mmCIF file of C-alpha atoms and ligand atoms in Angstrom:
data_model
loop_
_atom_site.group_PDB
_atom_site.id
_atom_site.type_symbol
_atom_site.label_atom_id
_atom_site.label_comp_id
_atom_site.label_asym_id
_atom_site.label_seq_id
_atom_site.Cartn_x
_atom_site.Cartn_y
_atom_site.Cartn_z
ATOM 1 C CA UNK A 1 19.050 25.676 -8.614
ATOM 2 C CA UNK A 2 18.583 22.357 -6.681
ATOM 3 C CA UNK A 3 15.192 21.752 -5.097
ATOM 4 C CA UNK A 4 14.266 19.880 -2.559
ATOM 5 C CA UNK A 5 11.620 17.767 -4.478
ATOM 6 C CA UNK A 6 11.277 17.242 -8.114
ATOM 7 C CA UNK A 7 8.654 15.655 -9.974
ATOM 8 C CA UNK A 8 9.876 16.321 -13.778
ATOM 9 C CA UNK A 9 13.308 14.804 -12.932
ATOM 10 C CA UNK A 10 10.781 11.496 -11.947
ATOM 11 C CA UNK A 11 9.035 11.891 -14.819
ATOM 12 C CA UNK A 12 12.089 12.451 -17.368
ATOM 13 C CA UNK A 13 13.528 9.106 -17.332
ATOM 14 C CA UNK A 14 10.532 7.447 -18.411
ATOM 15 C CA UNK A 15 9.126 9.848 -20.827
ATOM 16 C CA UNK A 16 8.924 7.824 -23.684
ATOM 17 C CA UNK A 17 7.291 5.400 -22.017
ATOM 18 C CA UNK A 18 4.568 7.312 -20.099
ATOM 19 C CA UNK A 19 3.969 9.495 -23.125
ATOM 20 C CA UNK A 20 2.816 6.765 -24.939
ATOM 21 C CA UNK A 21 0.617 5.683 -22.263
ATOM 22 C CA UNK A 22 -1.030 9.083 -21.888
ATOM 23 C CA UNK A 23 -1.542 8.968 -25.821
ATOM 24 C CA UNK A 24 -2.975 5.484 -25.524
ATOM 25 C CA UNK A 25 -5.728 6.644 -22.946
ATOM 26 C CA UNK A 26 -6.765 9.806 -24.634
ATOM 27 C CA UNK A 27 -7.434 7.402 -27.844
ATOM 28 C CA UNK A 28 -9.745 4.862 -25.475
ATOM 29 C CA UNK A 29 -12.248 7.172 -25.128
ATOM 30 C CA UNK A 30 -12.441 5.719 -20.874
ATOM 31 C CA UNK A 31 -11.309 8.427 -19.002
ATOM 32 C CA UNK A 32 -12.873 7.834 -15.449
ATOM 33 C CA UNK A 33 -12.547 4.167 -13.631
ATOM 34 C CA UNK A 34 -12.053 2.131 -16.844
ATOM 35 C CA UNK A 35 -9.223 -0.795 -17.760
ATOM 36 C CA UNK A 36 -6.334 1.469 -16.847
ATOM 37 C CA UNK A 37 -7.615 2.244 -13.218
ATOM 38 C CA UNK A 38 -8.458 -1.578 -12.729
ATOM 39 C CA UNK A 39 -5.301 -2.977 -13.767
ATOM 40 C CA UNK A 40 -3.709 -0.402 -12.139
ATOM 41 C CA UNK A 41 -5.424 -1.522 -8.679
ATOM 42 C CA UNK A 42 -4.606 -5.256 -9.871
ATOM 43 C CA UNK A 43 -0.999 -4.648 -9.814
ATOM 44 C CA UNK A 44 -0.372 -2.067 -6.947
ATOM 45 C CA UNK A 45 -2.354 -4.096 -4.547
ATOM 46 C CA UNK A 46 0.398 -7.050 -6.380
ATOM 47 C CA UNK A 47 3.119 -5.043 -5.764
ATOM 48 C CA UNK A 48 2.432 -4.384 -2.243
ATOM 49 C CA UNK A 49 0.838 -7.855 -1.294
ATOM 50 C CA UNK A 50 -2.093 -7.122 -0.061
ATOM 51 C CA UNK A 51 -5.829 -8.733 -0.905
ATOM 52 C CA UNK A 52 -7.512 -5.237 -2.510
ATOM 53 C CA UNK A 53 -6.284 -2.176 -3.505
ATOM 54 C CA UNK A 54 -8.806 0.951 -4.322
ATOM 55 C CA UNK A 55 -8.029 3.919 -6.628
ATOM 56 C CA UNK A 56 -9.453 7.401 -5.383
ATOM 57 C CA UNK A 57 -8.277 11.223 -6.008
ATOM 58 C CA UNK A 58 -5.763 11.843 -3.607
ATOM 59 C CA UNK A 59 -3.866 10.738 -0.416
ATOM 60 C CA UNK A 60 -6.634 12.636 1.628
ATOM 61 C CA UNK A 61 -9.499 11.040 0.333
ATOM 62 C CA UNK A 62 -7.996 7.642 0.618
ATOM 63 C CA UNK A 63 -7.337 8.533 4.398
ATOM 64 C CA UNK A 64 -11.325 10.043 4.643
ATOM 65 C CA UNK A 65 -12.365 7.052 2.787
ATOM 66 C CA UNK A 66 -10.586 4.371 4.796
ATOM 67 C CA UNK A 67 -12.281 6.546 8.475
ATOM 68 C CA UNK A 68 -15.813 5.911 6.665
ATOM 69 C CA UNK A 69 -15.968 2.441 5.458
ATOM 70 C CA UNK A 70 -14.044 1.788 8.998
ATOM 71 C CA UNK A 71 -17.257 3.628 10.691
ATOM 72 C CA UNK A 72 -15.680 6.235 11.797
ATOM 73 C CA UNK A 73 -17.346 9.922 12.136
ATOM 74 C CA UNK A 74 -19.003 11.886 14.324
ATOM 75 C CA UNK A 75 -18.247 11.277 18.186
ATOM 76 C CA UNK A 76 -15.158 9.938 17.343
ATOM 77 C CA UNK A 77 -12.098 10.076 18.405
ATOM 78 C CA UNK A 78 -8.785 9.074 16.088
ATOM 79 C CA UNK A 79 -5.471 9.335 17.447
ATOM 80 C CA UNK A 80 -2.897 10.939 15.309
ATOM 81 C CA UNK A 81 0.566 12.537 15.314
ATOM 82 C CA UNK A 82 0.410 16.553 15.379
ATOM 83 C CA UNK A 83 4.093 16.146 13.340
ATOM 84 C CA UNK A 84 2.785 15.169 10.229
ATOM 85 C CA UNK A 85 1.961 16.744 7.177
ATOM 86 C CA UNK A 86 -1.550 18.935 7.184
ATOM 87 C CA UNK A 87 -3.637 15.967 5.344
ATOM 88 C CA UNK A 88 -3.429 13.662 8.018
ATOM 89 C CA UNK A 89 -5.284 15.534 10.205
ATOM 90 C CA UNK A 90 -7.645 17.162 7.403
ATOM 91 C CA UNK A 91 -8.940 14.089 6.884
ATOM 92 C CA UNK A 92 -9.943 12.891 10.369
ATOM 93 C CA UNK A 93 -11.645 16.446 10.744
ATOM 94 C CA UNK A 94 -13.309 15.595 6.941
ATOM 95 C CA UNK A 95 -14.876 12.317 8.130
ATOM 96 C CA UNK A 96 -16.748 14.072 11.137
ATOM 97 C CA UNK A 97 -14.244 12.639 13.574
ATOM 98 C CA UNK A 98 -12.281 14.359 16.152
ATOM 99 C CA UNK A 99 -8.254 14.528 15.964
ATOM 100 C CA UNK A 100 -6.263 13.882 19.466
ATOM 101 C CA UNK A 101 -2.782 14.462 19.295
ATOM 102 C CA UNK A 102 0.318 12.800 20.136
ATOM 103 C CA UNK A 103 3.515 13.608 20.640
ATOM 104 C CA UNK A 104 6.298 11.340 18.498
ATOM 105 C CA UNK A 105 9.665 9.399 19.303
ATOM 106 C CA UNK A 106 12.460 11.863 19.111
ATOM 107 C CA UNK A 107 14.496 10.005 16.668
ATOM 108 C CA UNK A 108 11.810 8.244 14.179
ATOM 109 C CA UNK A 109 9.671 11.127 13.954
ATOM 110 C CA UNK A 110 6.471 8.317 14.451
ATOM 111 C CA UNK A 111 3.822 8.040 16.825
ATOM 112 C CA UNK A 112 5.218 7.502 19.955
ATOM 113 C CA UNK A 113 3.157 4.559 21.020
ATOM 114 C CA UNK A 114 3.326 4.960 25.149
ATOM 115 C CA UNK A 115 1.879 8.668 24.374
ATOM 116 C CA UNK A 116 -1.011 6.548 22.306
ATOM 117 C CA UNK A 117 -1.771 4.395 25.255
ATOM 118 C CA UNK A 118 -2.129 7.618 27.570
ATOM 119 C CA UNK A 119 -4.142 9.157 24.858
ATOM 120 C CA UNK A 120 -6.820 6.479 24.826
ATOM 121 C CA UNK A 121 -10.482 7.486 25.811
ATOM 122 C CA UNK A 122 -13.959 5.123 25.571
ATOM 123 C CA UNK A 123 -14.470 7.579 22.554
ATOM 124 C CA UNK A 124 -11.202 6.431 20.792
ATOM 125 C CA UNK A 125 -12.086 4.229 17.937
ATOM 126 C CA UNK A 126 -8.417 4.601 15.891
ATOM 127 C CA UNK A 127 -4.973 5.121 14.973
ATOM 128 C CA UNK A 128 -3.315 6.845 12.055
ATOM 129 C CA UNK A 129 0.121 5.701 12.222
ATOM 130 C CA UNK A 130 2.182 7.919 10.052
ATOM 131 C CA UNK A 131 5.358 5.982 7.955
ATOM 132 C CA UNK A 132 6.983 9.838 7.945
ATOM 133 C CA UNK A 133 9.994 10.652 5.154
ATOM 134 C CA UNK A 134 9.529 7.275 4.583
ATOM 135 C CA UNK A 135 10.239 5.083 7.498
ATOM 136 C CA UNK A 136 8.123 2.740 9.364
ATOM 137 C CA UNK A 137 6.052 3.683 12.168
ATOM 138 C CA UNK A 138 6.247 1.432 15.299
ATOM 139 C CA UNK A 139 4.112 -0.988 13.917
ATOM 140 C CA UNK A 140 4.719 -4.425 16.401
ATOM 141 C CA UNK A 141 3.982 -1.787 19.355
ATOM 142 C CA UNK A 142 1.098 0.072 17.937
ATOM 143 C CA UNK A 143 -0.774 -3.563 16.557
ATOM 144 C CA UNK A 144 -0.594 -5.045 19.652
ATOM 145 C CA UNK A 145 -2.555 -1.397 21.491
ATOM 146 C CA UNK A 146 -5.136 -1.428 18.782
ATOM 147 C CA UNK A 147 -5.456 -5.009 19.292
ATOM 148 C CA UNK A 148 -5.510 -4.826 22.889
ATOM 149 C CA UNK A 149 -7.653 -1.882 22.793
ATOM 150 C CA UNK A 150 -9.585 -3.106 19.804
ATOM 151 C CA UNK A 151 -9.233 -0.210 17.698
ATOM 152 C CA UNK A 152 -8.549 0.345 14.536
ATOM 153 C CA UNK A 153 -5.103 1.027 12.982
ATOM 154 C CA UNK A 154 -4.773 3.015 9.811
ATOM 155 C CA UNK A 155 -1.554 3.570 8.035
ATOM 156 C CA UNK A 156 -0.317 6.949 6.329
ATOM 157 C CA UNK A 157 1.678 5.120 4.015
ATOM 158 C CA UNK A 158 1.540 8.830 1.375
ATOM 159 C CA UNK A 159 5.661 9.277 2.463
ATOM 160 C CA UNK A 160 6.437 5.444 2.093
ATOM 161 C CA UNK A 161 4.971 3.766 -0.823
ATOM 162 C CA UNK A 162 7.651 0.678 -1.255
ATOM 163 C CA UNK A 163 8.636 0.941 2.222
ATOM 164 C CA UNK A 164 8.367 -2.229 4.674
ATOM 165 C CA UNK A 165 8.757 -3.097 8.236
ATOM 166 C CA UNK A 166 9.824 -6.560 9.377
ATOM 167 C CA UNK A 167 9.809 -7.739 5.315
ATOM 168 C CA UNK A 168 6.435 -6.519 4.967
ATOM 169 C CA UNK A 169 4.984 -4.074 2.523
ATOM 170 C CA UNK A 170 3.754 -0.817 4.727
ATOM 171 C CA UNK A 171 0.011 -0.743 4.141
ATOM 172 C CA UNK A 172 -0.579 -3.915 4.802
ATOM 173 C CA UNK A 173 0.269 -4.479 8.146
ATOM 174 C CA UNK A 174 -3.186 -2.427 9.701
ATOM 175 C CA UNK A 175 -6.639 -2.327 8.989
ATOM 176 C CA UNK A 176 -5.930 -0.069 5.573
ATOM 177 C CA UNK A 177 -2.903 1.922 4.099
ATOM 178 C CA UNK A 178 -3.343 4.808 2.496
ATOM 179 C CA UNK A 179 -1.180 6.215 -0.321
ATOM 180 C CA UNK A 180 -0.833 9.817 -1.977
ATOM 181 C CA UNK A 181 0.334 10.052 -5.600
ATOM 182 C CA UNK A 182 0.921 13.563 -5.166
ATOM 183 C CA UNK A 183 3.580 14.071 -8.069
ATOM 184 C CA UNK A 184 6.646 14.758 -5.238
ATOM 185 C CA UNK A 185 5.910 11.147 -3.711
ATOM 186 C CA UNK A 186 7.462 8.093 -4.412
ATOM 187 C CA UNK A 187 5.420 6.730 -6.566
ATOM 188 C CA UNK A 188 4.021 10.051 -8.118
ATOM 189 C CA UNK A 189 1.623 10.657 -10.878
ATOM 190 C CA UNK A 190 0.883 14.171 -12.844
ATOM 191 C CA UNK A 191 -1.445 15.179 -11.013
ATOM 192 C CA UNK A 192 -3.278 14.116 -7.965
ATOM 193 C CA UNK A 193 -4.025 10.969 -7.042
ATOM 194 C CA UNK A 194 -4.578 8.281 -4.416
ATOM 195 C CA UNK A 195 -5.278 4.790 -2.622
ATOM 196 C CA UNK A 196 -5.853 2.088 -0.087
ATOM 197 C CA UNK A 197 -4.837 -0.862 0.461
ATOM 198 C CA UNK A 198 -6.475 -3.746 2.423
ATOM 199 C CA UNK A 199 -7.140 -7.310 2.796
ATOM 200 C CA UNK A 200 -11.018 -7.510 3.337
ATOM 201 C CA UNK A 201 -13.148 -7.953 1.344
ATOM 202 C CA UNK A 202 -16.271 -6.223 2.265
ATOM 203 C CA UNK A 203 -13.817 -2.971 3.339
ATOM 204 C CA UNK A 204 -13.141 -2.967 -0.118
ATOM 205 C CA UNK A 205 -16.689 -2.892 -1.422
ATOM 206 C CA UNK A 206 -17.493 -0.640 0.455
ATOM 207 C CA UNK A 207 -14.361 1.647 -0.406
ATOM 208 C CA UNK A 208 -15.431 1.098 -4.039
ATOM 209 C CA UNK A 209 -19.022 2.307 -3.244
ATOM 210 C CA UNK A 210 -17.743 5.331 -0.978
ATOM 211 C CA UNK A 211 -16.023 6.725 -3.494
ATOM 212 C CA UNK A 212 -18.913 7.441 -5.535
ATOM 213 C CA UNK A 213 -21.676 9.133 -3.846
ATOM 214 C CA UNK A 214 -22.156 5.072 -1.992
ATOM 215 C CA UNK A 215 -23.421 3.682 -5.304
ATOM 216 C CA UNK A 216 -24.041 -0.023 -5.404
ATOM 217 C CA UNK A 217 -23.618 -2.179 -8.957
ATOM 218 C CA UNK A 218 -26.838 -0.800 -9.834
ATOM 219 C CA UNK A 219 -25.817 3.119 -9.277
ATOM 220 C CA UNK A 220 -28.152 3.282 -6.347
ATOM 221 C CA UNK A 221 -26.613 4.883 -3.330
ATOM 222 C CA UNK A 222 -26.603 2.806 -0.310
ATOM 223 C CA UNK A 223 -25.187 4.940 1.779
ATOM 224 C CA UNK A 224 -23.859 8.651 1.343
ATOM 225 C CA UNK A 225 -20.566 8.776 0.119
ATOM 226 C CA UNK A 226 -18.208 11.230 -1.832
ATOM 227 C CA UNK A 227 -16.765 11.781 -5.093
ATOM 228 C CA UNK A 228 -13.160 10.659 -5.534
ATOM 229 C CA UNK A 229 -11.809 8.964 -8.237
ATOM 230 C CA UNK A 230 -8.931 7.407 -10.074
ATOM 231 C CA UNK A 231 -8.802 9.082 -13.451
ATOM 232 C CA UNK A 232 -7.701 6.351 -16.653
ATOM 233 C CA UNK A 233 -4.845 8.993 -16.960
ATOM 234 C CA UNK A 234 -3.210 9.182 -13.961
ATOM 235 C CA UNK A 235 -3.627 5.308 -13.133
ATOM 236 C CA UNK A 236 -1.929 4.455 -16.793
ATOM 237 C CA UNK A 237 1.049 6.963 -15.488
ATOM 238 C CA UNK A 238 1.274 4.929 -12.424
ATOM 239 C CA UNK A 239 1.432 1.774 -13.981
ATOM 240 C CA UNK A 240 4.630 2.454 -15.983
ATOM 241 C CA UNK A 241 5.692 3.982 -12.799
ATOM 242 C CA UNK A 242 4.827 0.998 -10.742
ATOM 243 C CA UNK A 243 7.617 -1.043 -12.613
ATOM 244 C CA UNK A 244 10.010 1.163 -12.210
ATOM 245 C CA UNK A 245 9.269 2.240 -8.220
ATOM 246 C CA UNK A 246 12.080 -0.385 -6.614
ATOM 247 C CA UNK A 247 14.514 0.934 -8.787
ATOM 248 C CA UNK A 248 13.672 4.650 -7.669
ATOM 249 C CA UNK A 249 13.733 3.800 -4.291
ATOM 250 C CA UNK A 250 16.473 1.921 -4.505
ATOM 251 C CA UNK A 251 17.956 5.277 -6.160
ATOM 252 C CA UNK A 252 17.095 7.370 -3.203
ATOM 253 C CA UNK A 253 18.195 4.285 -0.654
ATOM 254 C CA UNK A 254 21.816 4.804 -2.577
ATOM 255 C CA UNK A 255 21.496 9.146 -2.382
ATOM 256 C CA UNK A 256 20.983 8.744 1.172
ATOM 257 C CA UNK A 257 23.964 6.169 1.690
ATOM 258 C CA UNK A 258 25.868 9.082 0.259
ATOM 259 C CA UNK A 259 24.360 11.894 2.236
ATOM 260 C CA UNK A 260 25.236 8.938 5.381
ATOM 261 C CA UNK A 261 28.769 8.649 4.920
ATOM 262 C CA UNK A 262 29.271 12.337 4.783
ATOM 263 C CA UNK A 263 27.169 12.876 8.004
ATOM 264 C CA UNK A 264 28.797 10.339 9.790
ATOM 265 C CA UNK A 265 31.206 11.831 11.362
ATOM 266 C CA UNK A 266 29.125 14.348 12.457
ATOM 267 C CA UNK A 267 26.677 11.644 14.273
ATOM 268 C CA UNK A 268 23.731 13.793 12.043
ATOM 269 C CA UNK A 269 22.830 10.770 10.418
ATOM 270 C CA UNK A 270 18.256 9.629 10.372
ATOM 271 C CA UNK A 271 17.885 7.036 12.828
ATOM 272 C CA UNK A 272 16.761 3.944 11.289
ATOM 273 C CA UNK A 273 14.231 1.782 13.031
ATOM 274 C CA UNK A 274 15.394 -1.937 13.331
ATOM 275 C CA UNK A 275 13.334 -3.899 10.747
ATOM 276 C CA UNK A 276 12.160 -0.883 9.028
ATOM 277 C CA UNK A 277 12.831 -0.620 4.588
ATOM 278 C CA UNK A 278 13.397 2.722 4.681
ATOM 279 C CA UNK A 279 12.593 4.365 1.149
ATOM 280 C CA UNK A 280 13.574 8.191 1.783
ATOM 281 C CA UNK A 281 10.857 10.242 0.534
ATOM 282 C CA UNK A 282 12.585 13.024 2.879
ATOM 283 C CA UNK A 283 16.289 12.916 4.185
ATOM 284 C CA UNK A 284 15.755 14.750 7.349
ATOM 285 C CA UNK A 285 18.511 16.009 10.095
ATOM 286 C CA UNK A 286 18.166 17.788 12.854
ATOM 287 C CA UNK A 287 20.511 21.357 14.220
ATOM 288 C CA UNK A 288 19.623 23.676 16.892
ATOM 289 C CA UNK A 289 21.153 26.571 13.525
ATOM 290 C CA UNK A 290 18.762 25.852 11.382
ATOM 291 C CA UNK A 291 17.923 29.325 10.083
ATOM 292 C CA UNK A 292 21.721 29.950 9.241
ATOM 293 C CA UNK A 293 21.744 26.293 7.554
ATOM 294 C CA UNK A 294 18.905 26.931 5.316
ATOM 295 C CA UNK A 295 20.875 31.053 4.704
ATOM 296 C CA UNK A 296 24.299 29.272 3.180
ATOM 297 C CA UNK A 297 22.502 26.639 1.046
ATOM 298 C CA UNK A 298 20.197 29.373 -0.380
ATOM 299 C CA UNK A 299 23.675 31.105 -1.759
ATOM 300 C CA UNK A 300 24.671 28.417 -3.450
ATOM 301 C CA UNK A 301 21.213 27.922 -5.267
ATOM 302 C CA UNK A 302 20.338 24.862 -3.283
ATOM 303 C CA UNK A 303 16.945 24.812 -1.431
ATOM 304 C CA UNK A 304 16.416 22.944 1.802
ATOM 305 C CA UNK A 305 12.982 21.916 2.492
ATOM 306 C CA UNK A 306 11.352 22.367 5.892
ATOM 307 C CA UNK A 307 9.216 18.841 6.703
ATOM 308 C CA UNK A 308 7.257 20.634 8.713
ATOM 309 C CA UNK A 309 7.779 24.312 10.531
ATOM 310 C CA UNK A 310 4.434 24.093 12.186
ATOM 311 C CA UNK A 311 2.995 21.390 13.788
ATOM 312 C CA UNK A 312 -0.557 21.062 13.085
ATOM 313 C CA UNK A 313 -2.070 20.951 16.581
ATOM 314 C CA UNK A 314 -0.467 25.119 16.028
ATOM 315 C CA UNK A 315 -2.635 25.375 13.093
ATOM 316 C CA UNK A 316 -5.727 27.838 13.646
ATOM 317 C CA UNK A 317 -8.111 25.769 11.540
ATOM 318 C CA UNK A 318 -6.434 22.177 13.190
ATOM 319 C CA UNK A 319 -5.687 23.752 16.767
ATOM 320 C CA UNK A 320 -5.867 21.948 20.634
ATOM 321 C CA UNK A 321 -4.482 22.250 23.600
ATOM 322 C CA UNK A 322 -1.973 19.249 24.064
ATOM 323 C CA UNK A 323 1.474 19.284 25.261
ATOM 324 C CA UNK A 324 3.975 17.771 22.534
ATOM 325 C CA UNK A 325 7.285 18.614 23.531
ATOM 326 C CA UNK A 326 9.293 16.943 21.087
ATOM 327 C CA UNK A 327 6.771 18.050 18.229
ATOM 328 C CA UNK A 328 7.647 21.126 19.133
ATOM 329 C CA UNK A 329 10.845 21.513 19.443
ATOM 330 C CA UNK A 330 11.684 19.218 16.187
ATOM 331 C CA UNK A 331 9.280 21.324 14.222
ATOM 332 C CA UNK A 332 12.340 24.120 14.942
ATOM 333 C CA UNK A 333 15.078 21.513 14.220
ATOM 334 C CA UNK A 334 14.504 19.684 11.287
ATOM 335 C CA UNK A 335 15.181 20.087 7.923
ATOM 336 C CA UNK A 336 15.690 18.288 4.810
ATOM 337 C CA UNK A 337 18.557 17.668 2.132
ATOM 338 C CA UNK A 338 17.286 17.544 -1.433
ATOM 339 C CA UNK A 339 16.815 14.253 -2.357
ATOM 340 C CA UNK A 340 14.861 12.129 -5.284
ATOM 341 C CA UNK A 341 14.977 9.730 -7.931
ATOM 342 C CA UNK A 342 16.864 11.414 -10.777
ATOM 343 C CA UNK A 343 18.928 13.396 -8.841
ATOM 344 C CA UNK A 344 22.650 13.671 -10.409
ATOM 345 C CA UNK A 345 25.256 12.810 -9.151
ATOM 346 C CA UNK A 346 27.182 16.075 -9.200
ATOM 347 C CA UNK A 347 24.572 17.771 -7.612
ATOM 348 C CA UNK A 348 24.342 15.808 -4.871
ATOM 349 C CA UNK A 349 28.557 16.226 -4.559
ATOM 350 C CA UNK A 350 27.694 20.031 -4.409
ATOM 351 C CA UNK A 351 25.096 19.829 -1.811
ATOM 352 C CA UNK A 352 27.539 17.601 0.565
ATOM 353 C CA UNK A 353 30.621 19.784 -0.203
ATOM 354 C CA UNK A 354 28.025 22.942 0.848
ATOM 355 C CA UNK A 355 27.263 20.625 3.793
ATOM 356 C CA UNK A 356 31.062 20.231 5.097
ATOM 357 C CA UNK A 357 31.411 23.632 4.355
ATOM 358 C CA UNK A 358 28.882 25.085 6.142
ATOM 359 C CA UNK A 359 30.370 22.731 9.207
ATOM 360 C CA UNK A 360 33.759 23.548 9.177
ATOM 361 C CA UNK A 361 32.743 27.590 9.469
ATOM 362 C CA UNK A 362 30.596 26.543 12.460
ATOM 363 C CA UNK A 363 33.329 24.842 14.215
HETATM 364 C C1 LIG B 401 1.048 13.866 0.927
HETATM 365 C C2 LIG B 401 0.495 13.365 2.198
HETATM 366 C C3 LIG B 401 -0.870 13.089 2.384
HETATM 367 C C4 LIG B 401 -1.967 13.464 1.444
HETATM 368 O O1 LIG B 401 -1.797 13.336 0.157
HETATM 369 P P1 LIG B 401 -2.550 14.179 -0.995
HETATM 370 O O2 LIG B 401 -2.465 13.214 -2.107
HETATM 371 O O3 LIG B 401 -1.743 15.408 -1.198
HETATM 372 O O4 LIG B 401 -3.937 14.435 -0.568
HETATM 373 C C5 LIG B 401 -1.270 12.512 3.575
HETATM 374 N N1 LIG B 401 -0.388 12.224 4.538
HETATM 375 C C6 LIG B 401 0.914 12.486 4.423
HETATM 376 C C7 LIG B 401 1.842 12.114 5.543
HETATM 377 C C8 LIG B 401 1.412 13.082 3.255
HETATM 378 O O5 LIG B 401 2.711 13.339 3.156
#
């Protein structure tokens, strides 16, 4: 069986190294926002050049964190994509705010950022631009609206941890990034996990407070916040898997130059945005068979992910009235090749000679 996504083959290469780390923790005695969640913060925010970096417990609260230390709540409108995966959205509706959609460039799968400008009310007070499977979102456009519009722009950087856009780390090109360590994700831990990125300051004093119930140094809460932190255990996993996160995505950089040359021909190849590091947490195509695609893989024990079947302005709980046309008809279309670090080789041959295959009986 193939999968789509698979977090033990990213944690397999560097067992030895992680297990000791996990040992090392459970010997500290810290297991809650100690040394290993502060270096960890030290060296991602490194990594990724920005100013500050804040641990929390997941890609959602980092996005529901960033909306409240930005000011964001009740009364508020945020503009996001309605092709996106559920959290996006969960979040805005988490921090009191209200979500207006917008439909996405056809070939990028981002924010479209002329629908953004149309979308624009005297309530709107944000953007979440969304870095989907990886890519960059149009970041030159979208800066100069929020700038123009002076709004704030917050990246979804949970697909594209590594990723840049004009030589740029992703996440630090906005007001805050905000990154999921949800095991499947680039940078994955074992378990959940989650954080932001930014380069002021008082943002990030405040992100430090938010996260626990709005404490100040003393433990007195200055303002209410939530609970959502970093455990020493997850943050030492990330560290060892900091180091070795360019080499992974250089990993799934090479899978997809495979996966390229056999699409080629067929002109099914992901668009890639000029100036955009793409790092490929999803290899997504698009074909008007889709249901007969995902059928012949299944035979041949290799699953193809959906990235995503419903678009979330069609979820009940998440649900408007808004006319995305190419949401919705890519939410039908798209579908995704397995692909991560620690993939072999021969199973990536089988998926592309399934691929052909399935081609040549369509043609
Ligand atoms: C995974 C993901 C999130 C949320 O991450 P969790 O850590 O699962 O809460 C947010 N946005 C996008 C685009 C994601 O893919």
């Amino acid at each position: 069986m193939i999968f789509c996504a698979n977090p033990k083959a990213q944690y397999l290469p560097y067992k030895n190294e992680i297990d000791a780390a996990i040992l090392k923790v459970l010997d500290s005695g810290s297991y809650i926002l100690g040394e290993q969640d502060s270096l960890f913060e030290e060296e991602f925010a490194d990594y990724l050049g920005a100013s500050f970096a804040v641990g929390c417990g997941s890609g959602t609260d980092a996005l529901v964190l960033a909306l409240k230390a930005l000011d964001i709540g009740v009364g508020d409108e945020v503009i996001v994509p309605s092709f996106t995966a559920t959290p996006t959205v969960a979040a805005v509706v988490m921090a009191g705010a209200t979500p207006v959609y917008v439909d996405i460039e056809p070939y990028y799968y981002t924010i479209d950022p002329e629908r953004v400008n149309e979308a624009c009310t005297d309530k709107t007070k944000a953007i979440i631009a969304v870095h989907l499977y990886g890519q960059a979102a149009a970041m030159d456009e979208l800066m100069a609206i929020a700038g123009q519009r002076n709004l704030r722009l917050i990246e979804d950087c949970a697909q594209a941890t590594g990723a840049t856009y004009r030589g740029k780390k992703l996440g630090t090109i906005g007001d805050m990034g905000c990154f999921s360590f949800f095991p499947t994700k680039n940078l994955g831990a074992i378990g959940d996990g989650g954080a932001i990125s930014c380069n002021d300051e008082s943002l990030a004093v405040r992100l430090r407070g938010l996260r626990q119930y709005g404490w100040d140094n003393n433990r007195v809460s200055l303002e209410a916040g939530i609970n959502s932190r970093l455990d020493e255990l997850q943050a030492a996993i990330l560290r060892v898997k900091l180091q070795h996160l360019d080499a992974d995505n250089a990993a799934r950089r090479l899978q997809a130059e495979h996966y390229n040359g056999a699409l080629t021909a067929l002109d099914m190849m992901p668009a890639i945005r000029k100036g955009a590091g793409h790092v490929y947490h999803l290899y997504v195509i698009q074909t008007k068979n889709r249901a007969d695609f995902v059928q012949y893989f299944a035979k041949s024990d290799i699953h193809i992910g959906i990235h995503y079947p419903v678009p979330v302005h069609k979820m009940p709980a998440y649900s408007g009235k808004f006319h995305l046309p190419v949401t919705e008809r890519l939410a039908d279309e798209v579908l995704s090749l397995p692909l991560y670090s620690g993939m072999s080789e021969t199973n990536q041959e089988d998926i592309i000679t399934s691929f052909l295959s399935f081609r040549g009986k369509q043609q």
